[in-house]
mmCIF file of C-alpha atoms and ligand atoms in Angstrom:
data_model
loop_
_atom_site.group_PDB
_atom_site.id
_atom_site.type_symbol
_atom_site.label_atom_id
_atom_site.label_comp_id
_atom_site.label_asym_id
_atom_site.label_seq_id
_atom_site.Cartn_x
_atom_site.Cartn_y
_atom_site.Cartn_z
ATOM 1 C CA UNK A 1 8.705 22.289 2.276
ATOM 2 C CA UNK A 2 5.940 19.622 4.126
ATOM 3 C CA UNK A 3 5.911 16.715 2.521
ATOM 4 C CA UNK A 4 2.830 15.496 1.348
ATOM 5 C CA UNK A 5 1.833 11.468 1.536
ATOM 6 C CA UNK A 6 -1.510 9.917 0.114
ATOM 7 C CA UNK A 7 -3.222 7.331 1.600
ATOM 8 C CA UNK A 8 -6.442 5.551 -0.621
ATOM 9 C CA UNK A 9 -8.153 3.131 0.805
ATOM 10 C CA UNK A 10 -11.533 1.076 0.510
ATOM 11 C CA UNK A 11 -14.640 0.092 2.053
ATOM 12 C CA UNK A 12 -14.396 -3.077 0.030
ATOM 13 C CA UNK A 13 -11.022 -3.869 2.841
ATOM 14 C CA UNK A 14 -12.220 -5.813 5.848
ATOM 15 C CA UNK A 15 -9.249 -4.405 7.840
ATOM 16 C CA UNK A 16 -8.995 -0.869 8.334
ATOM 17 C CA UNK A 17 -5.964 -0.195 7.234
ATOM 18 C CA UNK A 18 -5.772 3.445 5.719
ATOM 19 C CA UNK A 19 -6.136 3.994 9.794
ATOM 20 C CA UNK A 20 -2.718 2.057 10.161
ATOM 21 C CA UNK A 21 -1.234 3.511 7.592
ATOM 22 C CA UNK A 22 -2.020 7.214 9.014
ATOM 23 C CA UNK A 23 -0.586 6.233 11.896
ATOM 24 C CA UNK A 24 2.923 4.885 10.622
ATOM 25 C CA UNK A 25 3.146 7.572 8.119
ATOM 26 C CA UNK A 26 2.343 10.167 11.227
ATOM 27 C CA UNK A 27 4.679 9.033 13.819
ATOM 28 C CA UNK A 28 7.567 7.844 11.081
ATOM 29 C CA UNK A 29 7.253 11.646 9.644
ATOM 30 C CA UNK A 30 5.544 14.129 12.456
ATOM 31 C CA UNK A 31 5.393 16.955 10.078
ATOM 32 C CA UNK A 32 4.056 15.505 7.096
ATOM 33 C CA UNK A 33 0.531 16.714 5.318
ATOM 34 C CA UNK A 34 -1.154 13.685 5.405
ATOM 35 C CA UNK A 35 -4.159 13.111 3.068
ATOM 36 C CA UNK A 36 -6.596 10.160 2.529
ATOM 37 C CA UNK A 37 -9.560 9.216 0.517
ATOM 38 C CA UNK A 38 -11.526 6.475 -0.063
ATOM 39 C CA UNK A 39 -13.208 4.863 -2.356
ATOM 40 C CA UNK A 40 -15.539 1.791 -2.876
ATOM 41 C CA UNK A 41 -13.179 -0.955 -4.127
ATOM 42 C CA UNK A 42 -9.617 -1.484 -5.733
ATOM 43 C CA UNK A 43 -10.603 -0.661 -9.109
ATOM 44 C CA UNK A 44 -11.320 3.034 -7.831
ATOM 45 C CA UNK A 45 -7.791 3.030 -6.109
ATOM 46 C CA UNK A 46 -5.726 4.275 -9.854
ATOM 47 C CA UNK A 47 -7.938 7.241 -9.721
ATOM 48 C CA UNK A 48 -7.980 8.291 -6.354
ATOM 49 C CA UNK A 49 -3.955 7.874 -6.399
ATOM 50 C CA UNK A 50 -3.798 10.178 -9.564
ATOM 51 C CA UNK A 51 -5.813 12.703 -7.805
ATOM 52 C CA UNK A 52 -3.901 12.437 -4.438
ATOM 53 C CA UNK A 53 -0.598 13.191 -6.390
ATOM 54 C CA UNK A 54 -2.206 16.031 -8.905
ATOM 55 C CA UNK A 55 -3.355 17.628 -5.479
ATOM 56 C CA UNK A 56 0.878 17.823 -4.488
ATOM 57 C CA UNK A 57 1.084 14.022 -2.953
ATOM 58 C CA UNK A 58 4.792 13.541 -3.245
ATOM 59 C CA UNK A 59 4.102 9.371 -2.653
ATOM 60 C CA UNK A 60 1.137 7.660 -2.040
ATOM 61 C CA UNK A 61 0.010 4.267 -0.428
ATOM 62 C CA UNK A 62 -3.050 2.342 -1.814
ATOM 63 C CA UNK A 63 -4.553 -0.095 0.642
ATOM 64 C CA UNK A 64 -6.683 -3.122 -1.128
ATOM 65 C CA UNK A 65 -8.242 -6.085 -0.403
ATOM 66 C CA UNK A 66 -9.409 -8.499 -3.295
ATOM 67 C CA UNK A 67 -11.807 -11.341 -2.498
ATOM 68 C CA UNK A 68 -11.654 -14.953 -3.402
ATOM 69 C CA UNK A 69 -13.461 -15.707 -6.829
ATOM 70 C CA UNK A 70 -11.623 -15.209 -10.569
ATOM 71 C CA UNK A 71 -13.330 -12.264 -11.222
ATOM 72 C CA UNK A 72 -11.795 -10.708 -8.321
ATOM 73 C CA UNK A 73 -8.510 -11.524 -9.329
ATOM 74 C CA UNK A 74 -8.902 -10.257 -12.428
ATOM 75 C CA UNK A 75 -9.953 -6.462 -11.016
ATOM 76 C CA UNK A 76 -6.951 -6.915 -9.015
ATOM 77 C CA UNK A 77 -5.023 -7.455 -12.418
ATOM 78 C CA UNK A 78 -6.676 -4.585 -13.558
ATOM 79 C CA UNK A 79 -5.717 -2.487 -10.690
ATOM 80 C CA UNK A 80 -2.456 -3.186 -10.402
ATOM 81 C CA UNK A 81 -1.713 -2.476 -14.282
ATOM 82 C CA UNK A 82 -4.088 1.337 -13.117
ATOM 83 C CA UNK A 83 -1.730 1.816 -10.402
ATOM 84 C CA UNK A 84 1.686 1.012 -12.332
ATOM 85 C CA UNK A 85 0.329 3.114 -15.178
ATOM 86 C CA UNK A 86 -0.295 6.305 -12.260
ATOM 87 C CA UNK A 87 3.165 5.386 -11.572
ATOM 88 C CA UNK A 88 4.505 6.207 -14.604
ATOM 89 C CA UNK A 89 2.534 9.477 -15.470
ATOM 90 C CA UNK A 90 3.501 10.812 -12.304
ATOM 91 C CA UNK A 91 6.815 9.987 -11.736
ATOM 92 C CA UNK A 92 5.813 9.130 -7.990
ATOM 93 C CA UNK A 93 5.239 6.111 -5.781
ATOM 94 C CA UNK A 94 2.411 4.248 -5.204
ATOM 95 C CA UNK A 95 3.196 1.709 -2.692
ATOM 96 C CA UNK A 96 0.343 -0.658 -3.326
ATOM 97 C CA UNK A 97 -0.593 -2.779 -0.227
ATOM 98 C CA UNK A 98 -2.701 -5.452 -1.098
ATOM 99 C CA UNK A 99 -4.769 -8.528 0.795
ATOM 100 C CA UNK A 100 -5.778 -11.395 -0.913
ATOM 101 C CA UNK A 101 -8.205 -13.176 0.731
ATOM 102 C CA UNK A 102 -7.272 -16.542 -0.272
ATOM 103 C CA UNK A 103 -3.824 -15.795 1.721
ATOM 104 C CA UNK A 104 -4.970 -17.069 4.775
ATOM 105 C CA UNK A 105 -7.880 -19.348 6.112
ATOM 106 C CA UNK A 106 -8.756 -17.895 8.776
ATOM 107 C CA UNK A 107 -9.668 -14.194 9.949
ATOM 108 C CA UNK A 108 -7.548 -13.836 12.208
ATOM 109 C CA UNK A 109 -3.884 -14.588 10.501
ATOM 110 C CA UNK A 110 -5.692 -12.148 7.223
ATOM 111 C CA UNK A 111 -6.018 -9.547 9.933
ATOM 112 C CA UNK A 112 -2.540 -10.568 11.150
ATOM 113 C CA UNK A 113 -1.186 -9.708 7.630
ATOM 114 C CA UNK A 114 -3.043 -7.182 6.672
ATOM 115 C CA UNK A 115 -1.377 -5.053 9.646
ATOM 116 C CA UNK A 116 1.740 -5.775 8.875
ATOM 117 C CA UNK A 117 1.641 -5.599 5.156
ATOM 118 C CA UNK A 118 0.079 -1.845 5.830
ATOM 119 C CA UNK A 119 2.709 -1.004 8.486
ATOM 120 C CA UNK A 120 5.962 -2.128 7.067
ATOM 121 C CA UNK A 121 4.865 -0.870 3.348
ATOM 122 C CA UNK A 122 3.794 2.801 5.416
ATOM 123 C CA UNK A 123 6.944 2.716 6.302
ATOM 124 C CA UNK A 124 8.639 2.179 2.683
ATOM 125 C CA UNK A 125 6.662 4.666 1.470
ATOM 126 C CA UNK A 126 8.141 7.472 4.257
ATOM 127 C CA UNK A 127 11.667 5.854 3.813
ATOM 128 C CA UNK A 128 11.306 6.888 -0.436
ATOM 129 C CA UNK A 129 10.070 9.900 0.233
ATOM 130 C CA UNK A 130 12.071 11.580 2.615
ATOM 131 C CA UNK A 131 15.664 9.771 1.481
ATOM 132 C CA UNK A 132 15.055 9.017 -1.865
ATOM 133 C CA UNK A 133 16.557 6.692 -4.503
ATOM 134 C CA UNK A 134 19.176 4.962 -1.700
ATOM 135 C CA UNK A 135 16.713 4.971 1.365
ATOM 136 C CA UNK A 136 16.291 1.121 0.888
ATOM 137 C CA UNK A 137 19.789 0.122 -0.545
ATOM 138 C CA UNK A 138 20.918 -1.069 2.827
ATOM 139 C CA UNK A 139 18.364 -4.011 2.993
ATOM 140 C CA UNK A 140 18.568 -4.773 -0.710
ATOM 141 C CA UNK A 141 18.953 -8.601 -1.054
ATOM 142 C CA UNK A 142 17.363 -9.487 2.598
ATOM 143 C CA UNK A 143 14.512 -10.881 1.752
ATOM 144 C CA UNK A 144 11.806 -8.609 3.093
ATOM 145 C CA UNK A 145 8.491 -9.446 3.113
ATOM 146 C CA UNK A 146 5.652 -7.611 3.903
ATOM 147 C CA UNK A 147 2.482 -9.564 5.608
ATOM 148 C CA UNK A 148 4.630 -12.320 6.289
ATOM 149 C CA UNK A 149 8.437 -13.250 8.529
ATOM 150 C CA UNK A 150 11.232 -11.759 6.277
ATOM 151 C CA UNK A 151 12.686 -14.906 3.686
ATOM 152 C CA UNK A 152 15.961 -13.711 4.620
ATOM 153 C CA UNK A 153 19.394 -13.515 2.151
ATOM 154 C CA UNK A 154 20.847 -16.904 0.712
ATOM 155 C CA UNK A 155 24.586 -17.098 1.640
HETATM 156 O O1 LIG B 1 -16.064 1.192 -9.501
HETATM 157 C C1 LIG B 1 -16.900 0.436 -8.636
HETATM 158 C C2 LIG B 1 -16.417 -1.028 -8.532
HETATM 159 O O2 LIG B 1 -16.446 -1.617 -9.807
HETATM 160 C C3 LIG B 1 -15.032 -1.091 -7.953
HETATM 161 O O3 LIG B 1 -15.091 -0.557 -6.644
HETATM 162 C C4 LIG B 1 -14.449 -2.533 -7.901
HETATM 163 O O4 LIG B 1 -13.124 -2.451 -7.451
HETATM 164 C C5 LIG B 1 -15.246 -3.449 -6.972
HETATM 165 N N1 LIG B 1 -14.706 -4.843 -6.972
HETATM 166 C C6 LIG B 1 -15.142 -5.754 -7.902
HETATM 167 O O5 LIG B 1 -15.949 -5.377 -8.793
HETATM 168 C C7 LIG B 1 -14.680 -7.100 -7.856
HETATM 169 O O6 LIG B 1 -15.075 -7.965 -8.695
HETATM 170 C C8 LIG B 1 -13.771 -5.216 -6.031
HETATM 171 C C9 LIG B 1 -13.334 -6.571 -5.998
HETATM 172 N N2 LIG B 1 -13.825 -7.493 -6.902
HETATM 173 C C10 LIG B 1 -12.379 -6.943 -5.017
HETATM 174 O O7 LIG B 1 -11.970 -8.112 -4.910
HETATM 175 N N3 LIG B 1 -11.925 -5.988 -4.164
HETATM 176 C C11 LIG B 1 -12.349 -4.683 -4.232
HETATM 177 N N4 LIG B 1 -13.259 -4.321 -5.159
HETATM 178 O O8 LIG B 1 -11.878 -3.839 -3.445
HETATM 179 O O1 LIG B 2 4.231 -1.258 -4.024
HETATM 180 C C1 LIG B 2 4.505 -2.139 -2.989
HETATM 181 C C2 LIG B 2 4.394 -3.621 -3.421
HETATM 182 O O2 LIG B 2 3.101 -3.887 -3.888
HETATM 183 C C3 LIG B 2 5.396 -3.945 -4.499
HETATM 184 O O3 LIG B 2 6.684 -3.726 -4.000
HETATM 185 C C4 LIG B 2 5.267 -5.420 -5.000
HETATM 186 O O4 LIG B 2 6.197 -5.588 -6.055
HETATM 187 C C5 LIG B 2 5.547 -6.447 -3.892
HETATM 188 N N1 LIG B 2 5.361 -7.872 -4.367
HETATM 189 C C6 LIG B 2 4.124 -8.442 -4.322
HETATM 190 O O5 LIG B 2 3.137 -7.752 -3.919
HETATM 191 C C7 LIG B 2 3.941 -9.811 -4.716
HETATM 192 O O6 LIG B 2 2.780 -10.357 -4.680
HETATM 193 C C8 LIG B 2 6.417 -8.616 -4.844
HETATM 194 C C9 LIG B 2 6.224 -9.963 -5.217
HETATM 195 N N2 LIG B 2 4.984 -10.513 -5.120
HETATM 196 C C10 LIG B 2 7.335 -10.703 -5.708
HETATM 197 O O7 LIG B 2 7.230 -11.880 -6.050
HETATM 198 N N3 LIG B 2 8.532 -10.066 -5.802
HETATM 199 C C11 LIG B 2 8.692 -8.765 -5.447
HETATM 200 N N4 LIG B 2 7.659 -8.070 -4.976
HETATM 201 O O8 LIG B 2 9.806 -8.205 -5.564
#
């Protein structure tokens, strides 16, 4: 059977990364149905998510980008509690890839994360789907981070 990833994505993000994220998910899994939508802004991302999976999604990857002030935060609160919730009803993953715009001071290094956040996470997301419950076992305890130089293990 093709698998089936979903990729939602906003106009809100100042880095196109539902682009980067079809482009992991297509060369990490050439035969893959691949299916994105978009939407205005992270608070729209739970819905579009639930939609992608109810149309046969077996994963999907949201791609956000929350801006500077309180209120922002707080619809990224909001999101993230939409996106869990999808989560559960579904019984699929949502890898949520988010920005803060506070990460970084300049636009460059916020571009800089926002790729690899998106790339590294697209990645995940194909890992979980195709292997399953034990496709990230191997690097559990390394200290991955997404957007950022791996932490690494404490020995
Ligand atoms: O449903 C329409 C909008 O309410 C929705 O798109 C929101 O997600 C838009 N939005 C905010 O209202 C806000 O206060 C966003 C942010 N902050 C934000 O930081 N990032 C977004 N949307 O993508
Ligand atoms: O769905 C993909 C990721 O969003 C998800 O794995 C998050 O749990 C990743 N994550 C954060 O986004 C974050 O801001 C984690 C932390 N902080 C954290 O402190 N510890 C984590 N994940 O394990």
């Amino acid at each position: 059977m093709t698998r089936k990833y979903g990729i939602a994505d906003t106009t809100f993000s100042r880095v196109d990364m539902g682009s980067i994220a079809y482009k992991v998910i297509r060369s990490e899994d050439d035969e893959a149905e691949i299916i994105r939508y978009t939407v205005p802004g992270i608070k729209d991302l739970p819905v579009a998510s639930k939609r992608l999976i109810d149309e046969g999604c077996d994963g999907v990857i949201t791609l956000g980008w929350v801006g500077k002030t309180m209120l922002d935060k707080y619809s990224y609160l909001a999101t993230s509690i939409g996106l869990i919730m999808v989560q559960i009803l579904t019984s699929k993953h949502v890898i949520d890839v988010t920005v803060h715009e506070d990460e970084a001071d300049d636009e460059e290094k916020l571009k800089e994360i926002a790729i690899d956040r998106a790339t590294k996470h697209a990645k995940n997301l194909v890992k979980l789907v195709k292997e399953g419950k034990n496709a990230l076992t191997k690097y559990a305890g390394k200290g991955l981070r997404q957007g950022y130089s791996n932490a690494g293990e404490i020995d």
